[in-house]
Short mmCIF file of C-alpha atoms in Angstrom, two decimals:
data_model
loop_
_atom_site.label_atom_id
_atom_site.label_comp_id
_atom_site.label_asym_id
_atom_site.label_seq_id
_atom_site.Cartn_x
_atom_site.Cartn_y
_atom_site.Cartn_z
CA MET V 23 14.00 31.46 3.45
CA GLN V 24 11.86 31.43 6.55
CA ARG V 25 12.48 33.09 9.89
CA LEU V 26 11.67 31.77 13.29
CA MET V 27 10.95 33.91 16.40
CA PHE V 28 11.92 32.62 19.82
CA ARG V 29 11.72 34.33 23.18
CA GLN V 30 14.60 33.76 25.58
CA PRO V 31 14.01 33.87 29.32
CA GLY V 32 15.00 37.25 30.77
CA ARG V 33 14.55 39.09 27.45
CA SER V 34 11.66 41.29 26.58
CA ARG V 35 12.34 41.16 22.83
CA PRO V 36 12.45 38.00 20.75
CA VAL V 37 15.63 36.57 19.32
CA ARG V 38 15.53 36.10 15.54
CA GLU V 39 16.95 33.02 13.87
CA SER V 40 17.08 32.11 10.23
CA GLY V 41 18.08 29.06 8.26
CA ALA V 42 17.35 27.03 5.16
CA SER V 43 14.08 25.24 4.83
CA GLY V 44 14.08 21.91 6.63
CA GLU V 45 17.11 22.79 8.82
CA VAL V 46 17.30 24.19 12.33
CA GLY V 47 19.15 27.47 12.65
CA ALA V 48 21.71 28.66 15.21
CA THR V 49 21.33 27.44 18.75
CA THR V 50 20.87 30.76 20.57
CA SER V 51 17.50 29.76 22.02
CA PRO V 52 17.15 27.36 24.94
CA LEU V 53 13.82 26.24 23.50
CA VAL V 54 13.53 23.19 21.32
CA ALA V 55 13.55 24.68 17.80
CA LEU V 56 11.50 22.72 15.29
CA ARG V 57 10.67 24.07 11.87
CA TRP V 58 7.54 23.27 9.89
CA SER V 59 8.74 24.00 6.38
CA GLN V 60 6.49 21.40 4.76
CA PRO V 61 2.89 22.30 3.79
CA LEU V 62 0.62 21.63 6.74
CA PRO V 63 -2.16 19.21 5.87
CA HIS V 64 -4.98 21.22 7.44
CA SER V 65 -4.23 24.48 5.60
CA GLY V 66 -2.09 23.53 2.63
CA LYS V 67 0.11 26.60 3.18
CA PRO V 68 3.74 26.63 4.41
CA GLN V 69 3.97 27.84 7.98
CA ALA V 70 6.81 28.33 10.39
CA GLY V 71 6.96 28.73 14.13
CA PRO V 72 8.15 27.18 17.31
CA PRO V 73 6.06 24.73 19.27
CA ARG V 74 3.86 26.13 21.99
CA PRO V 75 5.60 26.67 25.36
CA ARG V 76 3.86 23.72 27.06
CA LEU V 77 5.09 21.38 24.29
CA CYS V 78 8.60 22.80 24.61
CA LYS V 79 8.46 22.21 28.35
CA ALA V 80 7.39 18.64 27.71
CA SER V 81 10.36 18.20 25.41
CA ARG V 82 12.74 19.65 28.02
CA ALA V 83 11.19 17.34 30.61
CA ARG V 84 12.31 14.45 28.41
CA GLY V 85 15.88 15.58 28.72
CA PHE V 86 16.30 17.81 25.67
CA PRO V 87 17.14 21.31 26.93
CA GLY V 88 19.50 23.72 25.32
CA PRO V 89 20.45 23.38 21.65
CA ALA V 90 17.97 22.70 18.91
CA LEU V 91 17.23 19.18 17.76
CA SER V 92 18.58 18.49 14.32
CA LEU V 93 16.04 17.09 11.89
CA ARG V 94 18.66 16.53 9.26
CA GLY V 95 20.97 13.77 10.35
CA PRO V 96 23.89 12.41 8.36
CA CYS V 97 23.03 10.75 5.09
CA ARG V 98 24.32 7.26 4.28
CA TRP V 99 24.29 5.54 0.98
CA THR V 100 23.72 1.78 0.98
CA SER V 101 23.44 -0.71 -1.82
CA GLY V 102 19.90 -1.71 -2.75
CA ARG V 103 18.59 -5.20 -3.37
CA SER V 104 18.59 -4.69 -7.13
CA GLY V 105 22.12 -3.28 -7.28
CA GLY V 106 21.26 0.42 -6.97
CA THR V 107 21.66 2.70 -3.97
CA ARG V 108 19.32 4.06 -1.33
CA VAL V 109 19.68 7.01 1.00
CA LEU V 110 19.42 6.59 4.77
CA HIS V 111 18.66 9.73 6.82
CA ILE V 112 20.11 9.02 10.24
CA PRO V 113 18.91 11.35 13.04
CA ASP V 114 21.38 12.62 15.62
CA ASP V 115 21.64 10.84 18.95
CA ARG V 116 19.25 13.11 20.87
CA LEU V 117 16.57 13.05 18.20
CA LYS V 118 16.96 9.29 17.82
CA ASP V 119 16.48 8.89 21.55
CA LEU V 120 13.30 10.96 21.44
CA GLN V 121 12.01 8.97 18.45
CA ARG V 122 12.62 5.76 20.37
CA ARG V 123 10.56 7.13 23.25
CA ILE V 124 7.72 7.91 20.83
CA LEU V 125 8.01 4.42 19.39
CA ARG V 126 8.05 2.71 22.77
CA ARG V 127 5.40 4.78 24.59
CA LEU V 128 2.98 5.54 21.74
CA LEU V 129 3.38 3.72 18.46
CA LYS V 130 3.94 0.20 19.85
CA ARG V 131 0.67 0.41 21.73
CA LEU V 132 -1.31 0.86 18.55
CA ARG V 133 -2.51 -2.02 16.39
CA CYS V 134 -1.41 -2.77 12.86
CA HIS V 135 -3.16 -5.03 10.34
CA ALA V 136 -2.38 -8.74 10.65
CA ALA V 137 -1.13 -8.82 7.07
CA ALA V 138 1.72 -6.38 7.91
CA ARG V 139 4.59 -8.81 8.68
CA GLY V 140 7.57 -6.45 8.59
CA PHE V 141 8.98 -4.88 11.80
CA GLN V 142 6.33 -6.60 13.94
CA PRO V 143 6.99 -8.38 17.27
CA GLY V 144 7.12 -12.14 16.75
CA GLU V 145 7.35 -11.79 12.95
CA SER V 146 10.36 -12.28 10.69
CA ILE V 147 11.17 -13.01 7.07
CA VAL V 148 10.67 -16.69 7.94
CA THR V 149 7.11 -16.30 9.25
CA HIS V 150 6.36 -14.04 6.31
CA ALA V 151 7.65 -16.63 3.79
CA THR V 152 5.90 -19.55 5.52
CA LEU V 153 2.51 -18.07 4.66
CA HIS V 154 3.23 -18.55 0.93
CA ALA V 155 5.02 -21.95 1.05
CA GLY V 156 3.84 -24.71 -1.29
CA ARG V 157 1.52 -22.54 -3.36
CA ALA V 158 0.84 -22.88 -7.07
CA VAL V 159 1.64 -19.25 -7.94
CA VAL V 160 3.55 -16.64 -5.98
CA LEU V 161 3.08 -13.00 -7.06
CA ARG V 162 5.38 -10.22 -5.80
CA LEU V 163 5.02 -6.50 -6.33
CA ASP V 164 7.16 -3.64 -5.03
CA LEU V 165 6.08 -0.15 -4.01
CA ARG V 166 8.29 2.61 -5.43
CA ASP V 167 10.04 4.93 -2.89
CA PHE V 168 7.93 3.47 -0.07
CA PHE V 169 9.11 5.52 2.93
CA PRO V 170 9.53 8.94 1.20
CA SER V 171 6.13 8.45 -0.48
CA THR V 172 4.46 8.02 2.93
CA GLY V 173 3.78 11.75 3.23
CA SER V 174 3.92 13.96 6.29
CA SER V 175 0.27 14.97 5.71
CA ARG V 176 -0.80 11.36 6.23
CA VAL V 177 1.28 11.21 9.41
CA TYR V 178 -0.30 14.45 10.69
CA GLN V 179 -3.82 13.28 9.90
CA TYR V 180 -3.15 9.94 11.62
CA PHE V 181 -2.01 11.62 14.86
CA ARG V 182 -5.09 13.86 14.71
CA ARG V 183 -7.35 10.85 14.15
CA ILE V 184 -6.07 8.98 17.19
CA GLY V 185 -6.74 11.96 19.45
CA TRP V 186 -3.82 14.40 19.48
CA ASN V 187 -4.62 18.13 19.20
CA ARG V 188 -3.19 20.20 16.35
CA PRO V 189 -0.01 21.51 18.10
CA ALA V 190 0.88 18.08 19.40
CA ALA V 191 0.15 16.43 16.08
CA ARG V 192 2.40 18.98 14.32
CA LEU V 193 5.21 18.39 16.81
CA LEU V 194 4.94 14.61 16.49
CA THR V 195 4.87 14.90 12.72
CA ASN V 196 7.99 17.07 12.64
CA LEU V 197 9.80 14.66 14.96
CA CYS V 198 8.94 11.63 12.79
CA THR V 199 9.19 13.00 9.21
CA HIS V 200 11.85 14.59 7.04
CA GLN V 201 11.54 16.37 3.70
CA GLY V 202 7.82 15.65 3.56
CA GLY V 203 7.91 11.89 4.21
CA LEU V 204 9.12 9.14 6.47
CA PRO V 205 12.94 9.04 6.56
CA GLN V 206 14.66 5.73 6.10
CA GLY V 207 16.87 5.36 9.14
CA ALA V 208 14.49 6.77 11.79
CA PRO V 209 13.32 4.31 14.50
CA THR V 210 9.72 5.45 14.10
CA SER V 211 9.42 5.03 10.31
CA PRO V 212 8.83 1.23 10.08
CA ARG V 213 6.08 1.20 12.69
CA LEU V 214 4.43 4.30 11.34
CA SER V 215 4.38 2.85 7.81
CA ASN V 216 2.46 -0.19 9.13
CA LEU V 217 0.02 1.92 11.10
CA LEU V 218 -0.66 4.33 8.26
CA ASN V 219 -1.28 1.55 5.74
CA TYR V 220 -3.94 -0.33 7.74
CA ARG V 221 -6.56 0.57 5.13
CA LEU V 222 -4.33 -0.59 2.26
CA ASP V 223 -3.67 -3.93 3.99
CA ALA V 224 -7.38 -4.39 4.79
CA ARG V 225 -8.43 -3.78 1.19
CA LEU V 226 -5.82 -6.09 -0.30
CA ALA V 227 -6.41 -8.81 2.31
CA ALA V 228 -10.17 -8.73 1.68
CA MET V 229 -9.72 -8.94 -2.10
CA ALA V 230 -7.18 -11.72 -1.76
CA ALA V 231 -9.57 -13.72 0.41
CA ARG V 232 -12.29 -13.39 -2.21
CA LEU V 233 -9.98 -14.64 -4.92
CA GLY V 234 -8.67 -17.53 -2.84
CA ALA V 235 -5.22 -16.03 -2.33
CA HIS V 236 -2.93 -15.36 0.64
CA TYR V 237 -1.76 -11.76 1.12
CA SER V 238 0.99 -10.22 3.21
CA ARG V 239 3.17 -7.14 3.11
CA TYR V 240 6.74 -6.79 4.35
CA ALA V 241 7.47 -3.05 4.22
CA ASP V 242 7.32 -2.23 0.48
CA ASP V 243 7.15 -5.87 -0.68
CA ILE V 244 3.59 -6.99 -1.45
CA THR V 245 3.21 -10.78 -1.81
CA LEU V 246 0.16 -12.76 -2.93
CA SER V 247 0.02 -16.51 -3.49
CA PHE V 248 -2.62 -18.64 -5.13
CA GLY V 249 -3.49 -22.28 -4.64
CA GLN V 250 -4.46 -22.57 -8.30
CA ASP V 251 -2.98 -21.00 -11.45
CA ASP V 252 -5.81 -18.75 -12.61
CA ARG V 253 -4.39 -16.16 -15.02
CA ASP V 254 -7.56 -14.03 -14.99
CA ARG V 255 -7.45 -13.69 -11.22
CA ILE V 256 -3.74 -12.87 -11.31
CA ARG V 257 -4.25 -10.09 -13.88
CA TYR V 258 -7.19 -8.73 -11.91
CA ILE V 259 -5.32 -8.62 -8.58
CA ILE V 260 -2.36 -6.83 -10.17
CA ARG V 261 -4.65 -4.08 -11.43
CA PHE V 262 -6.44 -3.92 -8.08
CA VAL V 263 -3.13 -3.61 -6.16
CA LYS V 264 -2.08 -0.70 -8.38
CA ARG V 265 -5.41 1.07 -7.82
CA ALA V 266 -5.36 0.52 -4.08
CA ALA V 267 -1.74 1.67 -3.79
CA ALA V 268 -2.47 4.80 -5.84
CA ASP V 269 -5.31 5.69 -3.44
CA GLU V 270 -2.72 5.81 -0.64
CA GLY V 271 -0.22 7.86 -2.66
CA TYR V 272 2.07 5.03 -3.80
CA ARG V 273 3.22 3.83 -7.20
CA VAL V 274 3.94 0.18 -8.01
CA HIS V 275 7.14 -0.69 -9.82
CA GLY V 276 6.65 -1.89 -13.38
CA ARG V 277 7.68 -5.11 -15.04
CA ARG V 278 11.25 -4.87 -13.75
CA LYS V 279 10.15 -5.72 -10.19
CA LEU V 280 6.97 -7.66 -10.91
CA ARG V 281 7.52 -11.35 -10.19
CA ILE V 282 5.06 -14.12 -11.08
CA ARG V 283 6.54 -17.52 -10.21
CA ARG V 284 4.88 -20.87 -10.68
CA ARG V 285 5.72 -24.29 -9.24
CA HIS V 286 8.23 -25.16 -11.94
CA GLN V 287 10.15 -21.95 -11.19
CA GLN V 288 12.02 -20.89 -8.07
CA GLN V 289 9.57 -19.04 -5.89
CA ARG V 290 11.18 -16.54 -3.52
CA VAL V 291 9.63 -14.49 -0.72
CA THR V 292 11.86 -12.05 1.20
CA GLY V 293 14.92 -13.86 -0.12
CA LEU V 294 13.80 -17.38 0.89
CA VAL V 295 12.71 -20.20 -1.42
CA VAL V 296 9.15 -21.36 -0.72
CA ASN V 297 8.47 -23.97 -3.41
CA ALA V 298 8.27 -26.79 -0.83
CA GLY V 299 8.58 -25.39 2.64
CA VAL V 300 10.94 -22.52 3.48
CA ARG V 301 14.64 -22.85 2.67
CA LEU V 302 17.68 -20.76 1.91
CA PRO V 303 18.48 -20.43 -1.83
CA ARG V 304 20.63 -23.22 -3.21
CA GLN V 305 23.49 -20.81 -4.00
CA THR V 306 23.58 -19.64 -0.37
CA ARG V 307 23.57 -23.22 0.97
CA ARG V 308 26.46 -24.20 -1.31
CA TRP V 309 28.43 -21.11 -0.28
CA LEU V 310 27.93 -21.93 3.43
CA ARG V 311 29.10 -25.52 2.84
CA ALA V 312 32.24 -24.18 1.10
CA VAL V 313 32.93 -21.78 3.95
CA GLU V 314 32.52 -24.56 6.50
CA HIS V 315 34.93 -26.77 4.58
CA HIS V 316 37.52 -24.01 4.36
CA LEU V 317 37.29 -23.25 8.09
CA ARG V 318 37.55 -26.94 9.00
CA THR V 319 40.62 -27.51 6.81
CA GLY V 320 42.37 -24.29 7.86
CA ARG V 321 42.13 -22.59 4.46
CA VAL V 322 41.23 -18.96 3.86
CA ALA V 323 37.50 -18.42 4.07
CA THR V 324 35.29 -15.48 3.22
CA LEU V 325 33.81 -15.49 6.77
CA THR V 326 35.37 -15.49 10.20
CA PRO V 327 34.34 -18.26 12.63
CA GLU V 328 32.11 -15.77 14.48
CA GLN V 329 30.41 -14.66 11.25
CA PHE V 330 29.93 -18.25 10.18
CA ALA V 331 28.31 -19.05 13.54
CA GLY V 332 25.86 -16.24 12.92
CA TRP V 333 25.01 -17.62 9.49
CA GLN V 334 24.54 -21.09 10.98
CA ALA V 335 22.13 -19.68 13.53
CA PHE V 336 20.21 -17.95 10.74
CA ARG V 337 20.07 -21.15 8.73
CA GLN V 338 18.80 -23.01 11.78
CA MET V 339 16.08 -20.38 12.20
CA VAL V 340 15.04 -20.79 8.59
CA GLU V 341 15.34 -24.53 8.11
CA GLY V 342 15.16 -25.77 11.73
CA ARG V 343 11.39 -26.24 11.37
CA PRO V 344 9.92 -28.93 9.12
CA ARG V 345 10.50 -28.14 5.46
CA THR V 346 6.91 -28.98 4.71
CA ALA V 347 3.87 -28.73 6.83
CA SER V 348 3.14 -31.76 9.03
CA PRO V 349 0.72 -34.05 7.25
CA ALA V 350 -2.83 -33.48 8.42
CA PRO V 351 -4.67 -36.48 9.83
CA LEU V 352 -6.61 -38.46 7.28
CA PRO V 353 -10.11 -37.08 6.90
CA PRO V 354 -12.97 -39.32 8.01
CA PRO V 355 -14.63 -41.47 5.36
CA LEU V 356 -16.96 -39.53 3.16
CA VAL V 357 -20.45 -39.44 4.57
CA PRO V 358 -23.27 -38.02 2.46
CA VAL V 359 -24.13 -34.47 3.41
CA PRO V 360 -27.22 -34.49 5.67
CA VAL V 361 -30.45 -33.55 3.98
CA GLU V 362 -30.58 -30.47 6.22
CA LEU V 363 -27.55 -28.99 4.43
CA ASP V 364 -28.62 -29.88 0.92
CA GLY V 365 -29.57 -26.86 -1.15
CA ALA V 366 -28.29 -23.42 -2.01
CA TRP V 367 -26.89 -20.93 0.49
CA VAL V 368 -25.55 -17.39 0.11
CA LEU V 369 -22.57 -16.05 2.05
CA VAL V 370 -23.72 -13.05 4.12
CA ALA V 371 -20.69 -12.49 6.41
CA LEU V 372 -17.11 -13.63 6.76
CA GLN V 373 -14.72 -13.32 9.71
CA LYS V 374 -11.05 -14.27 9.52
CA ASN V 375 -8.43 -14.03 12.25
CA GLY V 376 -10.70 -11.79 14.26
CA HIS V 377 -11.41 -9.35 11.44
CA ALA V 378 -14.65 -8.90 9.46
CA ILE V 379 -14.15 -9.17 5.71
CA PRO V 380 -16.71 -7.65 3.30
CA VAL V 381 -18.40 -10.23 1.11
CA ASN V 382 -20.13 -7.91 -1.34
CA MET V 383 -18.32 -5.16 -3.30
CA PRO V 384 -20.58 -3.92 -6.12
CA ALA V 385 -18.03 -1.26 -7.07
CA GLU V 386 -15.52 -4.00 -7.87
CA GLY V 387 -18.11 -6.11 -9.67
CA ILE V 388 -18.01 -8.80 -7.01
CA GLY V 389 -21.19 -10.13 -5.41
CA PRO V 390 -21.65 -12.60 -2.54
CA ALA V 391 -20.66 -16.22 -3.11
CA GLU V 392 -23.28 -18.96 -3.42
CA TRP V 393 -22.66 -22.34 -1.77
CA THR V 394 -24.57 -25.39 -3.00
CA PHE V 395 -24.46 -28.73 -1.10
CA ALA V 396 -25.62 -31.77 -3.00
CA SER V 397 -24.79 -35.53 -2.62
CA GLY V 398 -21.42 -35.17 -0.91
CA GLU V 399 -20.34 -32.28 -3.16
CA LEU V 400 -19.96 -28.57 -2.51
CA ARG V 401 -20.05 -26.01 -5.32
CA ILE V 402 -19.00 -22.41 -4.59
CA ALA V 403 -19.92 -19.91 -7.32
CA GLN V 404 -19.04 -16.24 -7.40
CA GLY V 405 -19.67 -14.31 -10.58
CA ASP V 406 -18.37 -16.36 -13.52
CA HIS V 407 -16.02 -18.40 -11.32
CA GLU V 408 -16.98 -21.75 -9.79
CA GLU V 409 -15.06 -24.19 -7.56
CA ARG V 410 -16.00 -27.75 -6.61
CA ALA V 411 -15.04 -29.72 -3.55
CA ASP V 412 -15.86 -33.01 -1.85
CA CYS V 413 -17.72 -32.47 1.37
CA SER V 414 -18.12 -34.87 4.32
CA VAL V 415 -19.63 -34.51 7.77
CA ASP V 416 -19.33 -36.31 11.07
CA ALA V 417 -22.56 -35.89 12.96
CA SER V 418 -21.45 -38.16 15.86
CA THR V 419 -19.54 -35.34 17.54
CA GLU V 420 -20.80 -32.24 19.28
CA PRO V 421 -20.60 -29.84 17.59
CA PRO V 422 -20.74 -31.73 14.27
CA ARG V 423 -17.66 -31.59 12.11
CA ILE V 424 -17.32 -30.86 8.40
CA THR V 425 -14.43 -31.61 6.02
CA ILE V 426 -14.06 -29.81 2.69
CA ARG V 427 -11.53 -31.23 0.24
CA PRO V 428 -10.89 -29.66 -3.20
CA ALA V 429 -12.08 -32.04 -5.90
CA GLY V 430 -9.32 -34.35 -7.09
CA GLN V 431 -6.74 -32.99 -4.60
CA GLU V 432 -5.40 -34.17 -1.24
CA ALA V 433 -3.75 -30.85 -0.44
CA GLY V 434 -5.77 -27.92 0.81
CA THR V 435 -8.23 -29.95 2.92
CA ALA V 436 -10.13 -27.75 5.37
CA GLN V 437 -11.63 -29.11 8.56
CA GLY V 438 -14.10 -27.35 10.83
CA ILE V 439 -17.36 -27.44 12.74
CA PHE V 440 -20.81 -26.14 11.81
CA ARG V 441 -24.06 -25.06 13.39
CA LEU V 442 -27.45 -25.13 11.71
CA GLU V 443 -30.28 -22.97 12.98
CA GLY V 444 -33.29 -22.86 10.66
CA ASP V 445 -32.21 -21.03 7.52
CA LYS V 446 -28.88 -19.95 9.05
CA LEU V 447 -25.72 -22.01 8.68
CA THR V 448 -22.43 -21.12 10.41
CA ILE V 449 -19.19 -22.92 9.55
CA CYS V 450 -15.92 -22.37 11.44
CA VAL V 451 -12.81 -23.68 9.61
CA SER V 452 -9.36 -23.84 11.10
CA GLU V 453 -6.14 -23.34 9.17
CA GLU V 454 -3.74 -26.22 8.68
CA GLY V 455 -1.95 -27.03 11.96
CA GLN V 456 -4.52 -25.17 14.11
CA PRO V 457 -6.79 -27.06 16.54
CA LEU V 458 -10.52 -27.14 15.96
CA PRO V 459 -12.59 -24.92 18.26
CA SER V 460 -14.91 -26.58 20.74
CA ALA V 461 -17.77 -24.24 19.71
CA ILE V 462 -18.50 -21.60 17.14
CA PRO V 463 -16.62 -18.54 18.43
CA SER V 464 -18.31 -15.14 18.46
CA VAL V 465 -15.00 -13.57 17.50
CA PRO V 466 -12.68 -16.02 15.70
CA GLY V 467 -9.08 -16.08 16.87
CA THR V 468 -5.95 -16.38 14.81
CA GLY V 469 -6.07 -19.30 12.44
CA TRP V 470 -9.89 -19.56 12.32
CA THR V 471 -12.31 -18.47 9.61
CA VAL V 472 -16.09 -18.26 10.22
CA TYR V 473 -18.57 -18.30 7.31
CA HIS V 474 -22.15 -17.10 7.91
CA LEU V 475 -24.59 -18.36 5.30
CA ARG V 476 -28.33 -18.01 4.76
CA ALA V 477 -30.56 -20.36 2.75
CA LEU V 478 -31.69 -18.94 -0.59
CA ALA V 479 -35.04 -20.74 -0.29
CA ARG V 480 -37.26 -20.85 2.78
CA ARG V 481 -36.53 -24.05 4.73
#
């Protein structure tokens, strides 16, 4: 039991309030009563006390005078995806309004990692699933108790790191956390979870790029997809994800929620099938056809006409775009690689979607990749792994263009431009469907990847 001391205007002695840990006591004080019953990250000891007067005045200026704000809203039980239940902690109306102000005026102005696809403007389950469409292997992992495991100490340290002083960081932490973590049901929790896990996303995205995989995270769902079925790489990335998640205080669900799906199996990402394009599951499509038939013939249906119209709009959003990516233009006829490119090169820097990605991680046993051009062929070796591709150039354009096509495959062709300056080679490759840049960008935009290579031998 902890006690809070408040001073009412017009009184020379403080008014004493008491209550259970995590709850706000009686509303005899006009100040905004907030209780810090969780261990504070900078001291590790439980402390209690009201916010400083200037912070209380700021809260009152936002329209919250009088009674204390409740940090313990009503609990709701909802059914989980796997058939279980999950608890939603819903804040009261005044606290929810204040959290929405924090979200709108502070959190939305901060940048999340590009791999965080959940709760982001312009992103949806469709854009998240599209990233992994048509891949050889789709790997899905799930973080256990994602929001409660995102601790209040991490929230406090984040607010301190972006410039808030200690009292303000404590106040913001108390407004955005409950029972030592992010509450499911608070407007600020989704955005905070993306901001706090920037380092996790950066580590996993960098490792995925080294292993030739696509990575994205939608809340607690981690998805990686591979263009080739390499079991060693899949086992390694699973171990790496578990280590990286543990460093941030998370645990990964075991075999029950580990999904490895290959082309001959149904590959699902956020509930959508991605084997060939993005589609609704077959069972859902058949159910919607049955509902449509019942509504047309006047029979009893499981959906009202308004509900069915909503489902039709959702289906149009999912399947309204081409089911498969538009075929890329045929690559130019293979031209032998110019003599200037022949030889061995080492990758010294890599930029993707505007972010620098490390190319050398000795702690993980991964060194820089070596590129070897020879007689229209490109070999990329990294450690014990080697990939081969057909390589063609078109020197009649400015800047000259380069096309890299995996050996024996039509899919996965990459087109780009290159610049050769002495022993330095820079290649900018655009993703499928993205236009080629007119020049090598200093900072690549979305959809572009820039490789910086240096010749192993003096040229």
